Amino acid sequence: MSTATEKEDNDTLSNLPPFYDNLHKTYITSLASKIDKPTSYEGAVMEHLRMSGVYWSITALSLIRSPQEVDELMGLTTTPTTSQDDKRPSIVDWVFACYDKDSGGFGGNIGHDGHLLYTLSALQILAIANKLDDERLNVEKVSQFIAQLQQPDGSFAGDGWGEIDTRFSYCALSALAILQKLPSPEETDGIVDVKKAAEYVASCKNFDGGFGCVPGAESHAGQIFCCVGALSIAQSLHLLDADLLSWWLAERQCDSGGLNGRPEKQADVCYSWWILSALSILGKVPWISTDKLGGFILQCQDEEDGGIADRPGNMPDVFHTFFGIAGLSLIGYLNRVRIDGEEDEEERRVYRKIDPVYALPTDVVERLGLSGQIMSRDVGKSKEEDEINERLKMYCVLKDKDEKKGLS
């Protein structure tokens, strides 16, 4: 028997726009020509972080298109482009052109210094392209680039200039895992000290259960994903307070259904990924309304040109397009909503799922044999969690009633 809440959610879904699958594909693939123009807006703002932009684009396409179609759309091939072909170099060729031989890492664009952020993006692109065995990838040198950035306290700098941030802890552990070079937490003579890396991340935990960029810094949803993801890869989720952190994350859902990054901020599509991925790892996705969140993301689509914006009515960009699609993937939403107005079940596309730990399609994660710790509500505190869930539901009901009274 369906509840009044379920009926209300279904009524809400029927009034939402469809998922504009084909428009998003067109939007993403059109960005390449715009970014190539140095005088264009897209070219100017993406110049320093193009590696991440390519990762966002390819991963978004990978979730809504088959691997074969992604290969065709993005030129994922190791065959060198000849002048006779008169074609664009493949994405793989471009990635290797961004390799910084001096440092051993990858830069955000050709000629840029190596950095952990862009090294991870480069490896994620190569993983999707199934080109991690390319002879141009010097696994040992890239691994050493990452390892030398670990500090005595277990933290990681982003590059040789020394900025410390928990984002870099996640990037380092994720990149080493992709390279099959990550030691176990028990190893004391590995290329990096995973146990110490996890302990540093845990030292960034705040009284509210969240995490900041360094010890004592304000809790922020983006940093929380990085910390939870790093602890998951390090098999060290026991170092966080799952219930307290999950409450903080659940509190980020706004009246619009969207999620914000910290208290008193507006909802933003990108947090659909940062918060959902963390809740997925913690086994607490039911603590928020995924239907309302899915509706918020769909309303942020550009119905004319494709792409997804930070919030309804704003201009789309590839960053929010990726995180919006990733959020819909995490909650299994894409296979439940209308696609470009299609109503026939047989016409619905089968979408690839995204892994909440590695931010890669799950089939890629399985192919590489990557592992990450995921909490299950069926283990340990199931009765206590059920009680917390009931209190959370009651809180949401009372909150909705108060809001309706205020509007009447």
Short mmCIF file of C-alpha atoms in Angstrom, two decimals:
data_model
loop_
_atom_site.label_atom_id
_atom_site.label_comp_id
_atom_site.label_asym_id
_atom_site.label_seq_id
_atom_site.Cartn_x
_atom_site.Cartn_y
_atom_site.Cartn_z
CA MET A 1 0.00 0.00 0.00
CA SER A 2 1.48 3.34 -1.02
CA THR A 3 1.78 6.11 1.53
CA ALA A 4 0.66 9.70 1.12
CA THR A 5 4.31 10.71 0.88
CA GLU A 6 4.95 8.21 -1.94
CA LYS A 7 1.88 9.48 -3.82
CA GLU A 8 3.08 13.07 -3.37
CA ASP A 9 6.54 12.15 -4.71
CA ASN A 10 5.01 10.35 -7.72
CA ASP A 11 2.81 13.38 -8.47
CA THR A 12 5.91 15.55 -8.27
CA LEU A 13 7.80 13.28 -10.67
CA SER A 14 5.03 13.44 -13.25
CA ASN A 15 5.34 17.23 -13.40
CA LEU A 16 9.11 17.27 -13.89
CA PRO A 17 10.91 17.74 -17.21
CA PRO A 18 12.41 14.65 -18.84
CA PHE A 19 16.12 13.91 -18.77
CA TYR A 20 17.49 15.59 -21.92
CA ASP A 21 19.89 12.82 -22.83
CA ASN A 22 20.60 13.79 -26.44
CA LEU A 23 20.89 17.50 -25.67
CA HIS A 24 23.48 16.79 -22.96
CA LYS A 25 25.50 14.70 -25.40
CA THR A 26 25.41 17.54 -27.94
CA TYR A 27 26.32 20.12 -25.29
CA ILE A 28 29.32 18.15 -24.01
CA THR A 29 30.71 17.28 -27.43
CA SER A 30 30.34 20.90 -28.60
CA LEU A 31 32.64 22.15 -25.84
CA ALA A 32 35.82 20.87 -27.50
CA SER A 33 35.61 23.29 -30.42
CA LYS A 34 34.79 26.20 -28.08
CA ILE A 35 37.67 25.46 -25.70
CA ASP A 36 40.11 25.25 -28.61
CA LYS A 37 39.47 28.92 -29.39
CA PRO A 38 41.80 30.98 -27.13
CA THR A 39 39.56 34.03 -27.52
CA SER A 40 36.42 32.19 -26.38
CA TYR A 41 35.01 32.44 -22.86
CA GLU A 42 35.19 28.67 -22.45
CA GLY A 43 38.81 28.61 -23.63
CA ALA A 44 39.83 31.32 -21.17
CA VAL A 45 38.18 29.89 -18.05
CA MET A 46 39.19 26.27 -18.77
CA GLU A 47 42.77 26.88 -19.88
CA HIS A 48 44.41 26.09 -16.52
CA LEU A 49 42.22 23.09 -15.61
CA ARG A 50 41.45 21.55 -18.96
CA MET A 51 42.52 18.08 -17.78
CA SER A 52 39.73 18.09 -15.22
CA GLY A 53 37.32 19.47 -17.83
CA VAL A 54 38.14 16.56 -20.14
CA TYR A 55 37.63 14.11 -17.26
CA TRP A 56 34.23 15.65 -16.42
CA SER A 57 33.21 15.50 -20.09
CA ILE A 58 34.32 11.93 -20.76
CA THR A 59 32.92 10.55 -17.52
CA ALA A 60 29.56 12.26 -18.06
CA LEU A 61 29.40 10.83 -21.59
CA SER A 62 30.45 7.42 -20.26
CA LEU A 63 27.40 7.35 -18.01
CA ILE A 64 24.88 8.13 -20.76
CA ARG A 65 26.53 6.46 -23.76
CA SER A 66 28.05 3.05 -24.49
CA PRO A 67 31.86 2.63 -24.31
CA GLN A 68 31.95 2.21 -28.08
CA GLU A 69 30.08 5.46 -28.65
CA VAL A 70 32.34 7.30 -26.20
CA ASP A 71 35.38 6.02 -28.09
CA GLU A 72 33.93 7.37 -31.32
CA LEU A 73 32.79 10.69 -29.86
CA MET A 74 36.03 11.50 -28.03
CA GLY A 75 38.59 9.84 -30.31
CA LEU A 76 39.83 7.46 -27.61
CA THR A 77 42.47 5.65 -29.61
CA THR A 78 46.22 5.21 -29.44
CA THR A 79 46.58 5.34 -33.21
CA PRO A 80 48.69 8.45 -33.94
CA THR A 81 46.96 11.05 -36.07
CA THR A 82 48.62 11.53 -39.44
CA SER A 83 48.58 14.66 -41.56
CA GLN A 84 46.92 12.63 -44.26
CA ASP A 85 43.96 11.88 -41.96
CA ASP A 86 43.65 15.57 -41.06
CA LYS A 87 41.89 14.70 -37.78
CA ARG A 88 42.13 15.95 -34.22
CA PRO A 89 44.63 14.08 -32.01
CA SER A 90 42.96 11.55 -29.74
CA ILE A 91 42.19 12.42 -26.14
CA VAL A 92 44.81 9.88 -25.07
CA ASP A 93 47.46 11.64 -27.16
CA TRP A 94 46.50 14.96 -25.58
CA VAL A 95 46.67 13.51 -22.05
CA PHE A 96 50.23 12.34 -22.61
CA ALA A 97 51.11 15.73 -24.10
CA CYS A 98 50.25 17.14 -20.65
CA TYR A 99 52.78 14.90 -18.91
CA ASP A 100 55.41 16.89 -17.01
CA LYS A 101 58.64 14.92 -17.41
CA ASP A 102 60.45 17.07 -14.85
CA SER A 103 58.09 16.31 -11.97
CA GLY A 104 56.63 12.99 -13.11
CA GLY A 105 53.03 14.18 -12.80
CA PHE A 106 50.41 15.48 -15.22
CA GLY A 107 49.54 19.16 -15.59
CA GLY A 108 46.19 20.81 -16.19
CA ASN A 109 47.14 21.55 -19.80
CA ILE A 110 50.06 21.21 -22.19
CA GLY A 111 53.16 22.87 -20.77
CA HIS A 112 51.77 23.17 -17.24
CA ASP A 113 53.49 21.88 -14.10
CA GLY A 114 52.50 18.52 -12.70
CA HIS A 115 49.88 18.54 -9.91
CA LEU A 116 48.08 15.82 -7.95
CA LEU A 117 44.63 17.05 -9.02
CA TYR A 118 45.39 16.76 -12.70
CA THR A 119 47.42 13.59 -12.30
CA LEU A 120 44.34 11.86 -10.91
CA SER A 121 42.15 13.28 -13.70
CA ALA A 122 44.65 12.05 -16.30
CA LEU A 123 44.69 8.55 -14.82
CA GLN A 124 40.88 8.49 -14.63
CA ILE A 125 40.70 9.40 -18.33
CA LEU A 126 43.20 6.67 -19.21
CA ALA A 127 41.23 4.21 -17.06
CA ILE A 128 38.01 4.94 -18.95
CA ALA A 129 39.90 4.67 -22.24
CA ASN A 130 41.42 1.35 -21.08
CA LYS A 131 44.89 2.77 -21.82
CA LEU A 132 46.65 2.41 -18.47
CA ASP A 133 48.94 -0.09 -20.18
CA ASP A 134 50.04 2.48 -22.77
CA GLU A 135 53.84 2.37 -23.04
CA ARG A 136 53.94 6.16 -22.66
CA LEU A 137 52.71 5.86 -19.05
CA ASN A 138 55.72 5.58 -16.74
CA VAL A 139 53.95 4.02 -13.77
CA GLU A 140 57.01 4.07 -11.53
CA LYS A 141 57.77 7.74 -12.15
CA VAL A 142 54.16 8.84 -11.69
CA SER A 143 53.97 6.80 -8.48
CA GLN A 144 57.15 8.42 -7.18
CA PHE A 145 55.76 11.87 -8.01
CA ILE A 146 52.77 11.10 -5.79
CA ALA A 147 54.80 9.47 -3.01
CA GLN A 148 57.25 12.34 -2.63
CA LEU A 149 54.35 14.69 -1.91
CA GLN A 150 53.45 12.90 1.33
CA GLN A 151 54.45 14.90 4.38
CA PRO A 152 55.78 13.56 7.73
CA ASP A 153 52.33 13.95 9.33
CA GLY A 154 50.71 11.80 6.62
CA SER A 155 49.16 14.67 4.64
CA PHE A 156 49.84 15.33 0.96
CA ALA A 157 50.88 18.49 -0.83
CA GLY A 158 49.33 19.14 -4.23
CA ASP A 159 52.68 19.83 -5.88
CA GLY A 160 56.21 20.93 -5.07
CA TRP A 161 54.99 24.31 -3.82
CA GLY A 162 53.62 22.66 -0.71
CA GLU A 163 49.90 23.53 -0.33
CA ILE A 164 48.26 20.98 2.01
CA ASP A 165 44.62 19.99 1.53
CA THR A 166 42.56 16.86 2.21
CA ARG A 167 41.62 16.92 -1.48
CA PHE A 168 45.17 15.90 -2.19
CA SER A 169 44.99 13.00 0.27
CA TYR A 170 42.09 11.60 -1.74
CA CYS A 171 43.81 12.27 -5.06
CA ALA A 172 47.00 10.53 -3.93
CA LEU A 173 45.33 7.38 -2.61
CA SER A 174 42.91 7.13 -5.54
CA ALA A 175 45.67 7.64 -8.12
CA LEU A 176 47.95 5.04 -6.52
CA ALA A 177 45.05 2.58 -6.40
CA ILE A 178 44.39 3.10 -10.12
CA LEU A 179 48.10 2.51 -10.79
CA GLN A 180 47.95 -0.68 -8.67
CA LYS A 181 50.64 0.83 -6.42
CA LEU A 182 48.69 1.45 -3.21
CA PRO A 183 50.12 -0.41 -0.19
CA SER A 184 47.86 -1.90 2.46
CA PRO A 185 47.40 0.09 5.71
CA GLU A 186 49.47 -2.57 7.49
CA GLU A 187 52.54 -2.11 5.28
CA THR A 188 55.25 -0.01 6.90
CA ASP A 189 57.67 0.06 3.98
CA GLY A 190 55.28 0.85 1.13
CA ILE A 191 55.65 3.68 -1.37
CA VAL A 192 53.40 5.78 0.92
CA ASP A 193 52.26 5.33 4.51
CA VAL A 194 48.54 4.62 4.10
CA LYS A 195 47.88 4.30 7.83
CA LYS A 196 49.44 7.69 8.53
CA ALA A 197 47.54 9.19 5.57
CA ALA A 198 44.26 7.94 7.05
CA GLU A 199 45.17 9.23 10.51
CA TYR A 200 45.87 12.69 9.09
CA VAL A 201 42.48 12.74 7.35
CA ALA A 202 40.85 11.70 10.64
CA SER A 203 42.62 14.60 12.37
CA CYS A 204 40.62 16.98 10.14
CA LYS A 205 37.34 15.76 11.67
CA ASN A 206 35.26 18.43 13.41
CA PHE A 207 32.86 18.39 16.37
CA ASP A 208 29.90 18.23 13.94
CA GLY A 209 31.24 15.04 12.35
CA GLY A 210 32.32 16.80 9.15
CA PHE A 211 35.76 17.44 7.69
CA GLY A 212 37.67 20.47 6.48
CA CYS A 213 40.68 21.00 4.22
CA VAL A 214 43.12 20.97 7.18
CA PRO A 215 42.72 20.35 10.94
CA GLY A 216 40.41 22.98 12.43
CA ALA A 217 39.00 24.15 9.09
CA GLU A 218 35.23 24.48 8.57
CA SER A 219 33.29 21.39 7.55
CA HIS A 220 32.42 21.44 3.86
CA ALA A 221 30.62 18.85 1.73
CA GLY A 222 33.31 18.81 -0.97
CA GLN A 223 36.04 18.15 1.58
CA ILE A 224 33.85 15.52 3.24
CA PHE A 225 33.66 13.51 0.02
CA CYS A 226 37.44 13.66 -0.28
CA CYS A 227 37.95 12.55 3.33
CA VAL A 228 35.32 9.81 3.26
CA GLY A 229 36.62 8.62 -0.11
CA ALA A 230 40.22 8.60 1.13
CA LEU A 231 39.26 6.66 4.27
CA SER A 232 37.25 4.22 2.14
CA ILE A 233 40.23 3.53 -0.12
CA ALA A 234 42.47 3.21 2.96
CA GLN A 235 40.01 0.72 4.53
CA SER A 236 39.77 3.08 7.52
CA LEU A 237 36.13 4.18 7.79
CA HIS A 238 36.25 3.19 11.47
CA LEU A 239 38.06 6.49 12.06
CA LEU A 240 34.94 8.58 11.41
CA ASP A 241 31.59 8.93 13.20
CA ALA A 242 29.21 7.65 10.52
CA ASP A 243 25.96 8.61 12.26
CA LEU A 244 27.01 12.12 13.25
CA LEU A 245 28.50 12.81 9.82
CA SER A 246 25.43 11.44 8.04
CA TRP A 247 23.16 13.71 10.09
CA TRP A 248 25.26 16.70 9.05
CA LEU A 249 25.06 15.62 5.40
CA ALA A 250 21.30 14.98 5.55
CA GLU A 251 20.80 18.47 6.99
CA ARG A 252 22.22 19.89 3.75
CA GLN A 253 18.99 19.15 1.85
CA CYS A 254 17.09 22.38 1.17
CA ASP A 255 13.38 22.99 0.62
CA SER A 256 13.99 22.86 -3.15
CA GLY A 257 15.22 19.29 -2.83
CA GLY A 258 18.77 20.33 -3.73
CA LEU A 259 21.77 20.07 -1.44
CA ASN A 260 24.07 22.80 -0.16
CA GLY A 261 27.72 22.51 0.86
CA ARG A 262 27.43 24.01 4.34
CA PRO A 263 24.78 25.65 6.53
CA GLU A 264 22.94 28.76 5.29
CA LYS A 265 24.10 28.38 1.67
CA GLN A 266 22.03 27.92 -1.48
CA ALA A 267 21.50 24.50 -3.01
CA ASP A 268 23.91 23.66 -5.83
CA VAL A 269 23.85 20.71 -8.24
CA CYS A 270 27.52 19.84 -7.62
CA TYR A 271 26.68 18.77 -4.06
CA SER A 272 24.42 16.12 -5.54
CA TRP A 273 27.69 14.27 -6.08
CA TRP A 274 29.75 15.36 -3.06
CA ILE A 275 27.02 14.51 -0.56
CA LEU A 276 25.40 11.53 -2.30
CA SER A 277 28.75 9.81 -2.80
CA ALA A 278 29.62 10.23 0.88
CA LEU A 279 26.18 9.01 1.98
CA SER A 280 26.51 6.06 -0.43
CA ILE A 281 29.83 5.06 1.14
CA LEU A 282 28.33 5.48 4.62
CA GLY A 283 25.21 3.48 3.70
CA LYS A 284 22.90 6.39 4.54
CA VAL A 285 21.35 7.50 1.22
CA PRO A 286 17.79 6.91 2.59
CA TRP A 287 18.40 9.73 5.06
CA ILE A 288 17.58 12.26 2.31
CA SER A 289 14.75 12.44 -0.22
CA THR A 290 16.34 11.19 -3.43
CA ASP A 291 13.14 11.89 -5.40
CA LYS A 292 13.21 15.56 -4.44
CA LEU A 293 16.93 15.74 -5.19
CA GLY A 294 16.41 14.14 -8.59
CA GLY A 295 13.70 16.67 -9.32
CA PHE A 296 16.01 19.55 -8.40
CA ILE A 297 18.72 18.28 -10.77
CA LEU A 298 16.25 17.84 -13.64
CA GLN A 299 15.01 21.41 -13.16
CA CYS A 300 18.59 22.68 -13.55
CA GLN A 301 18.82 21.36 -17.12
CA ASP A 302 19.02 23.70 -20.10
CA GLU A 303 16.01 22.59 -22.14
CA GLU A 304 17.21 24.29 -25.33
CA ASP A 305 20.95 23.65 -25.63
CA GLY A 306 21.61 20.91 -23.07
CA GLY A 307 23.91 20.93 -20.08
CA ILE A 308 23.13 21.36 -16.38
CA ALA A 309 23.55 24.52 -14.29
CA ASP A 310 24.26 24.99 -10.59
CA ARG A 311 20.61 25.86 -9.97
CA PRO A 312 17.42 26.40 -12.05
CA GLY A 313 17.58 29.23 -14.57
CA ASN A 314 21.36 29.66 -14.59
CA MET A 315 23.80 28.97 -17.42
CA PRO A 316 25.06 25.38 -17.69
CA ASP A 317 28.71 24.35 -17.55
CA VAL A 318 30.55 21.04 -17.88
CA PHE A 319 31.40 20.91 -14.15
CA HIS A 320 27.75 20.93 -13.04
CA THR A 321 26.69 18.82 -16.03
CA PHE A 322 28.98 16.02 -14.90
CA PHE A 323 28.03 16.23 -11.23
CA GLY A 324 24.33 16.45 -12.07
CA ILE A 325 24.48 13.33 -14.24
CA ALA A 326 26.65 11.60 -11.63
CA GLY A 327 24.10 12.44 -8.93
CA LEU A 328 21.25 11.03 -11.01
CA SER A 329 23.35 7.92 -11.61
CA LEU A 330 24.07 7.41 -7.91
CA ILE A 331 20.38 7.37 -6.98
CA GLY A 332 19.45 5.17 -9.95
CA TYR A 333 17.24 7.97 -11.24
CA LEU A 334 18.02 7.88 -14.95
CA ASN A 335 16.26 4.60 -15.56
CA ARG A 336 13.12 5.81 -13.74
CA VAL A 337 12.44 9.10 -15.54
CA ARG A 338 11.31 10.03 -19.03
CA ILE A 339 14.16 10.60 -21.46
CA ASP A 340 13.65 13.35 -24.02
CA GLY A 341 9.91 12.76 -23.75
CA GLU A 342 10.06 9.01 -24.52
CA GLU A 343 7.32 7.02 -22.78
CA ASP A 344 7.96 3.55 -24.25
CA GLU A 345 9.86 1.35 -21.76
CA GLU A 346 11.67 -0.40 -24.63
CA GLU A 347 13.04 2.91 -25.86
CA ARG A 348 14.65 3.77 -22.56
CA ARG A 349 18.43 3.72 -22.54
CA VAL A 350 20.33 1.46 -20.14
CA TYR A 351 22.76 3.71 -18.30
CA ARG A 352 26.10 2.86 -16.75
CA LYS A 353 26.40 3.41 -13.01
CA ILE A 354 29.07 5.49 -11.28
CA ASP A 355 31.18 4.27 -8.38
CA PRO A 356 30.85 6.53 -5.30
CA VAL A 357 34.46 6.04 -4.21
CA TYR A 358 36.44 6.41 -7.44
CA ALA A 359 34.04 8.60 -9.49
CA LEU A 360 34.38 6.24 -12.45
CA PRO A 361 31.83 3.99 -14.17
CA THR A 362 31.39 0.86 -12.04
CA ASP A 363 32.40 -1.45 -14.89
CA VAL A 364 35.74 0.40 -15.13
CA VAL A 365 36.27 0.04 -11.37
CA GLU A 366 35.50 -3.69 -11.63
CA ARG A 367 37.83 -4.12 -14.62
CA LEU A 368 40.68 -2.54 -12.67
CA GLY A 369 39.89 -4.54 -9.53
CA LEU A 370 39.69 -1.41 -7.39
CA SER A 371 38.39 -1.75 -3.85
CA GLY A 372 36.86 0.64 -1.39
CA GLN A 373 35.20 0.20 1.97
CA ILE A 374 31.40 0.65 1.87
CA MET A 375 29.27 0.61 5.02
CA SER A 376 26.08 -1.41 5.07
CA ARG A 377 23.01 -0.67 7.17
CA ASP A 378 22.61 -4.43 7.64
CA VAL A 379 25.80 -4.68 9.65
CA GLY A 380 26.40 -3.56 13.21
CA LYS A 381 23.86 -0.90 14.24
CA SER A 382 20.84 -1.86 12.13
CA LYS A 383 18.32 -1.44 14.97
CA GLU A 384 19.86 1.85 16.10
CA GLU A 385 19.94 3.08 12.49
CA ASP A 386 16.27 2.18 12.05
CA GLU A 387 15.44 4.29 15.11
CA ILE A 388 17.50 7.18 13.74
CA ASN A 389 15.77 6.84 10.37
CA GLU A 390 12.37 7.02 12.04
CA ARG A 391 13.38 10.15 13.98
CA LEU A 392 14.72 11.70 10.79
CA LYS A 393 11.48 10.97 8.92
CA MET A 394 9.44 12.47 11.76
CA TYR A 395 11.68 15.55 11.75
CA CYS A 396 11.14 15.97 7.99
CA VAL A 397 7.36 15.62 8.36
CA LEU A 398 7.22 18.21 11.15
CA LYS A 399 9.50 20.55 9.19
CA ASP A 400 7.23 20.30 6.11
CA LYS A 401 4.17 21.03 8.24
CA ASP A 402 5.81 24.09 9.80
CA GLU A 403 6.79 25.40 6.36
CA LYS A 404 3.25 24.95 5.03
CA LYS A 405 1.84 26.79 8.05
CA GLY A 406 4.23 29.64 7.40
CA LEU A 407 2.99 29.91 3.81
CA SER A 408 -0.70 29.84 4.71
#
